[in-house]
Amino acid sequence: MAVVVFYEKPGCSNNTRQKQVLSQSGHDVVALDIRVQNWTPETLRPFFESKPVADWFNRAAPRVKSGAVVPERMQPDAALAEMCLDPLLIRRPLMESDGRRMAGFDEAAVAAWIGLSRDGKPIPEVCPRSDGVCSVPKQ
């Protein structure tokens, strides 16, 4: 199985479930806080492949929700610069394994890339909370 470097916002319930799916599928997950990485445009860009710039953004980010940042109006260089300054803007998770990088948890793409096994339950990619503040539920 694969070693997956998983850049997350600690406490995000979706990222927690996504890591669990990866682990249950036999992958080793190395979780890192997306907010404290030393991002540069050169280190971020490979995660987005050929996706449109608007798809690079976390729609639950406070600056996106407030309208201060409008992903559809951003040019690639400006988007990367903003994300380096404010990592909450970055669509999560960012994942890398065996030289490949990916943004977001597109279940089919992850399954095709490194393989997944699941129990039939959907794996959410979008924060289920309307306020966009994800947290791990208390047990």
mmCIF file of C-alpha atoms in Angstrom:
data_model
loop_
_atom_site.group_PDB
_atom_site.id
_atom_site.type_symbol
_atom_site.label_atom_id
_atom_site.label_comp_id
_atom_site.label_asym_id
_atom_site.label_seq_id
_atom_site.Cartn_x
_atom_site.Cartn_y
_atom_site.Cartn_z
ATOM 1 C CA MET A 1 0.000 0.000 0.000
ATOM 2 C CA ALA A 2 0.956 3.670 -0.258
ATOM 3 C CA VAL A 3 2.373 6.251 2.103
ATOM 4 C CA VAL A 4 0.135 9.314 1.735
ATOM 5 C CA VAL A 5 1.219 12.741 2.939
ATOM 6 C CA PHE A 6 -2.089 14.346 3.875
ATOM 7 C CA TYR A 7 -2.214 18.107 4.365
ATOM 8 C CA GLU A 8 -5.247 18.923 6.482
ATOM 9 C CA LYS A 9 -6.775 21.421 8.824
ATOM 10 C CA PRO A 10 -6.536 19.576 12.149
ATOM 11 C CA GLY A 11 -9.968 19.180 13.691
ATOM 12 C CA CYS A 12 -11.823 19.133 10.357
ATOM 13 C CA SER A 13 -14.328 16.292 10.580
ATOM 14 C CA ASN A 14 -14.193 15.579 6.836
ATOM 15 C CA ASN A 15 -10.415 15.354 6.850
ATOM 16 C CA THR A 16 -10.659 12.980 9.823
ATOM 17 C CA ARG A 17 -13.066 10.688 7.933
ATOM 18 C CA GLN A 18 -10.947 10.853 4.783
ATOM 19 C CA LYS A 19 -7.815 9.841 6.728
ATOM 20 C CA GLN A 20 -9.758 6.966 8.278
ATOM 21 C CA VAL A 21 -10.790 5.712 4.825
ATOM 22 C CA LEU A 22 -7.189 5.859 3.647
ATOM 23 C CA SER A 23 -5.971 4.015 6.756
ATOM 24 C CA GLN A 24 -8.746 1.405 6.534
ATOM 25 C CA SER A 25 -7.706 0.868 2.917
ATOM 26 C CA GLY A 26 -4.247 -0.091 4.133
ATOM 27 C CA HIS A 27 -2.416 3.156 3.431
ATOM 28 C CA ASP A 28 -0.006 4.837 5.833
ATOM 29 C CA VAL A 29 -1.162 8.417 6.386
ATOM 30 C CA VAL A 30 1.271 11.152 7.394
ATOM 31 C CA ALA A 31 -0.976 14.038 8.453
ATOM 32 C CA LEU A 32 0.410 17.584 8.375
ATOM 33 C CA ASP A 33 -1.238 20.909 9.186
ATOM 34 C CA ILE A 34 -1.868 22.729 5.891
ATOM 35 C CA ARG A 35 -1.756 26.081 7.704
ATOM 36 C CA VAL A 36 1.846 25.833 8.893
ATOM 37 C CA GLN A 37 3.552 24.622 5.721
ATOM 38 C CA ASN A 38 5.909 26.966 3.909
ATOM 39 C CA TRP A 39 3.825 27.071 0.718
ATOM 40 C CA THR A 40 5.134 28.717 -2.415
ATOM 41 C CA PRO A 41 3.428 28.939 -5.800
ATOM 42 C CA GLU A 42 5.885 26.308 -7.047
ATOM 43 C CA THR A 43 5.057 23.844 -4.255
ATOM 44 C CA LEU A 44 1.283 24.397 -4.454
ATOM 45 C CA ARG A 45 0.673 24.387 -8.205
ATOM 46 C CA PRO A 46 1.327 20.647 -8.808
ATOM 47 C CA PHE A 47 -1.579 19.692 -6.515
ATOM 48 C CA PHE A 48 -4.125 21.230 -8.871
ATOM 49 C CA GLU A 49 -3.124 19.488 -12.126
ATOM 50 C CA SER A 50 -5.390 20.719 -14.914
ATOM 51 C CA LYS A 51 -8.301 21.804 -12.687
ATOM 52 C CA PRO A 52 -9.803 25.243 -13.299
ATOM 53 C CA VAL A 53 -8.543 27.905 -10.884
ATOM 54 C CA ALA A 54 -11.956 28.207 -9.210
ATOM 55 C CA ASP A 55 -11.685 24.529 -8.216
ATOM 56 C CA TRP A 56 -8.455 25.187 -6.304
ATOM 57 C CA PHE A 57 -10.359 26.983 -3.550
ATOM 58 C CA ASN A 58 -11.964 25.841 -0.319
ATOM 59 C CA ARG A 59 -15.515 27.179 -0.660
ATOM 60 C CA ALA A 60 -15.928 27.165 3.136
ATOM 61 C CA ALA A 61 -12.939 29.493 3.682
ATOM 62 C CA PRO A 62 -14.051 32.639 5.513
ATOM 63 C CA ARG A 63 -12.661 34.985 2.828
ATOM 64 C CA VAL A 64 -14.446 33.054 0.068
ATOM 65 C CA LYS A 65 -17.738 32.945 1.969
ATOM 66 C CA SER A 66 -17.567 36.686 2.722
ATOM 67 C CA GLY A 67 -16.910 37.521 -0.927
ATOM 68 C CA ALA A 68 -13.475 39.031 -0.217
ATOM 69 C CA VAL A 69 -12.016 36.365 -2.522
ATOM 70 C CA VAL A 70 -13.991 35.345 -5.617
ATOM 71 C CA PRO A 71 -12.373 32.190 -7.045
ATOM 72 C CA GLU A 72 -14.005 32.606 -10.466
ATOM 73 C CA ARG A 73 -12.271 35.975 -10.885
ATOM 74 C CA MET A 74 -8.780 34.817 -9.899
ATOM 75 C CA GLN A 75 -5.902 34.316 -12.304
ATOM 76 C CA PRO A 76 -3.571 31.377 -11.524
ATOM 77 C CA ASP A 77 -0.622 33.433 -10.238
ATOM 78 C CA ALA A 78 -2.821 35.626 -8.040
ATOM 79 C CA ALA A 79 -4.690 32.587 -6.682
ATOM 80 C CA LEU A 80 -1.458 30.832 -5.726
ATOM 81 C CA ALA A 81 -0.104 33.994 -4.090
ATOM 82 C CA GLU A 82 -3.287 34.410 -2.010
ATOM 83 C CA MET A 83 -3.227 30.737 -0.982
ATOM 84 C CA CYS A 84 0.372 31.027 0.165
ATOM 85 C CA LEU A 85 -0.636 33.952 2.382
ATOM 86 C CA ASP A 86 -3.885 32.346 3.575
ATOM 87 C CA PRO A 87 -3.741 28.510 3.452
ATOM 88 C CA LEU A 88 -7.389 28.263 4.559
ATOM 89 C CA LEU A 89 -8.209 29.225 0.970
ATOM 90 C CA ILE A 90 -6.707 25.955 -0.297
ATOM 91 C CA ARG A 91 -9.098 23.150 -1.156
ATOM 92 C CA ARG A 92 -8.421 20.322 1.279
ATOM 93 C CA PRO A 93 -6.994 17.875 1.651
ATOM 94 C CA LEU A 94 -3.826 18.130 -0.340
ATOM 95 C CA MET A 95 -2.357 14.670 -0.770
ATOM 96 C CA GLU A 96 0.852 13.341 -2.208
ATOM 97 C CA SER A 97 2.169 9.855 -2.752
ATOM 98 C CA ASP A 98 4.766 8.342 -5.062
ATOM 99 C CA GLY A 99 5.450 11.674 -6.758
ATOM 100 C CA ARG A 100 1.819 12.458 -7.561
ATOM 101 C CA ARG A 101 -0.215 15.210 -5.927
ATOM 102 C CA MET A 102 -3.940 15.847 -5.623
ATOM 103 C CA ALA A 103 -6.229 18.510 -4.133
ATOM 104 C CA GLY A 104 -9.582 17.531 -2.672
ATOM 105 C CA PHE A 105 -10.866 14.061 -1.909
ATOM 106 C CA ASP A 106 -12.455 12.914 -5.139
ATOM 107 C CA GLU A 107 -13.221 9.345 -4.126
ATOM 108 C CA ALA A 108 -13.073 7.889 -7.644
ATOM 109 C CA ALA A 109 -9.800 9.656 -8.417
ATOM 110 C CA VAL A 110 -8.224 8.524 -5.134
ATOM 111 C CA ALA A 111 -9.419 4.953 -5.737
ATOM 112 C CA ALA A 112 -7.926 4.956 -9.240
ATOM 113 C CA TRP A 113 -4.692 6.494 -7.947
ATOM 114 C CA ILE A 114 -3.854 4.415 -4.852
ATOM 115 C CA GLY A 115 -6.927 2.250 -4.229
ATOM 116 C CA LEU A 116 -9.670 2.490 -1.618
ATOM 117 C CA SER A 117 -11.863 0.016 0.161
ATOM 118 C CA ARG A 118 -14.946 1.276 1.928
ATOM 119 C CA ASP A 119 -18.076 0.051 3.625
ATOM 120 C CA GLY A 120 -20.532 1.584 1.158
ATOM 121 C CA LYS A 121 -20.847 4.932 2.945
ATOM 122 C CA PRO A 122 -20.110 8.115 1.010
ATOM 123 C CA ILE A 123 -16.933 9.975 1.872
ATOM 124 C CA PRO A 124 -17.793 13.685 2.142
ATOM 125 C CA GLU A 125 -15.557 16.260 0.517
ATOM 126 C CA VAL A 126 -17.533 19.362 1.487
ATOM 127 C CA CYS A 127 -17.822 20.533 5.066
ATOM 128 C CA PRO A 128 -21.225 19.405 6.407
ATOM 129 C CA ARG A 129 -21.533 22.429 8.684
ATOM 130 C CA SER A 130 -23.236 25.475 7.253
ATOM 131 C CA ASP A 131 -20.797 27.800 9.047
ATOM 132 C CA GLY A 132 -17.814 26.123 7.360
ATOM 133 C CA VAL A 133 -16.056 25.544 10.689
ATOM 134 C CA CYS A 134 -15.242 21.865 10.732
ATOM 135 C CA SER A 135 -14.379 20.077 13.925
ATOM 136 C CA VAL A 136 -14.042 16.508 15.033
ATOM 137 C CA PRO A 137 -17.140 15.421 16.964
ATOM 138 C CA LYS A 138 -16.536 14.602 20.614
ATOM 139 C CA GLN A 139 -16.711 10.920 21.413
#
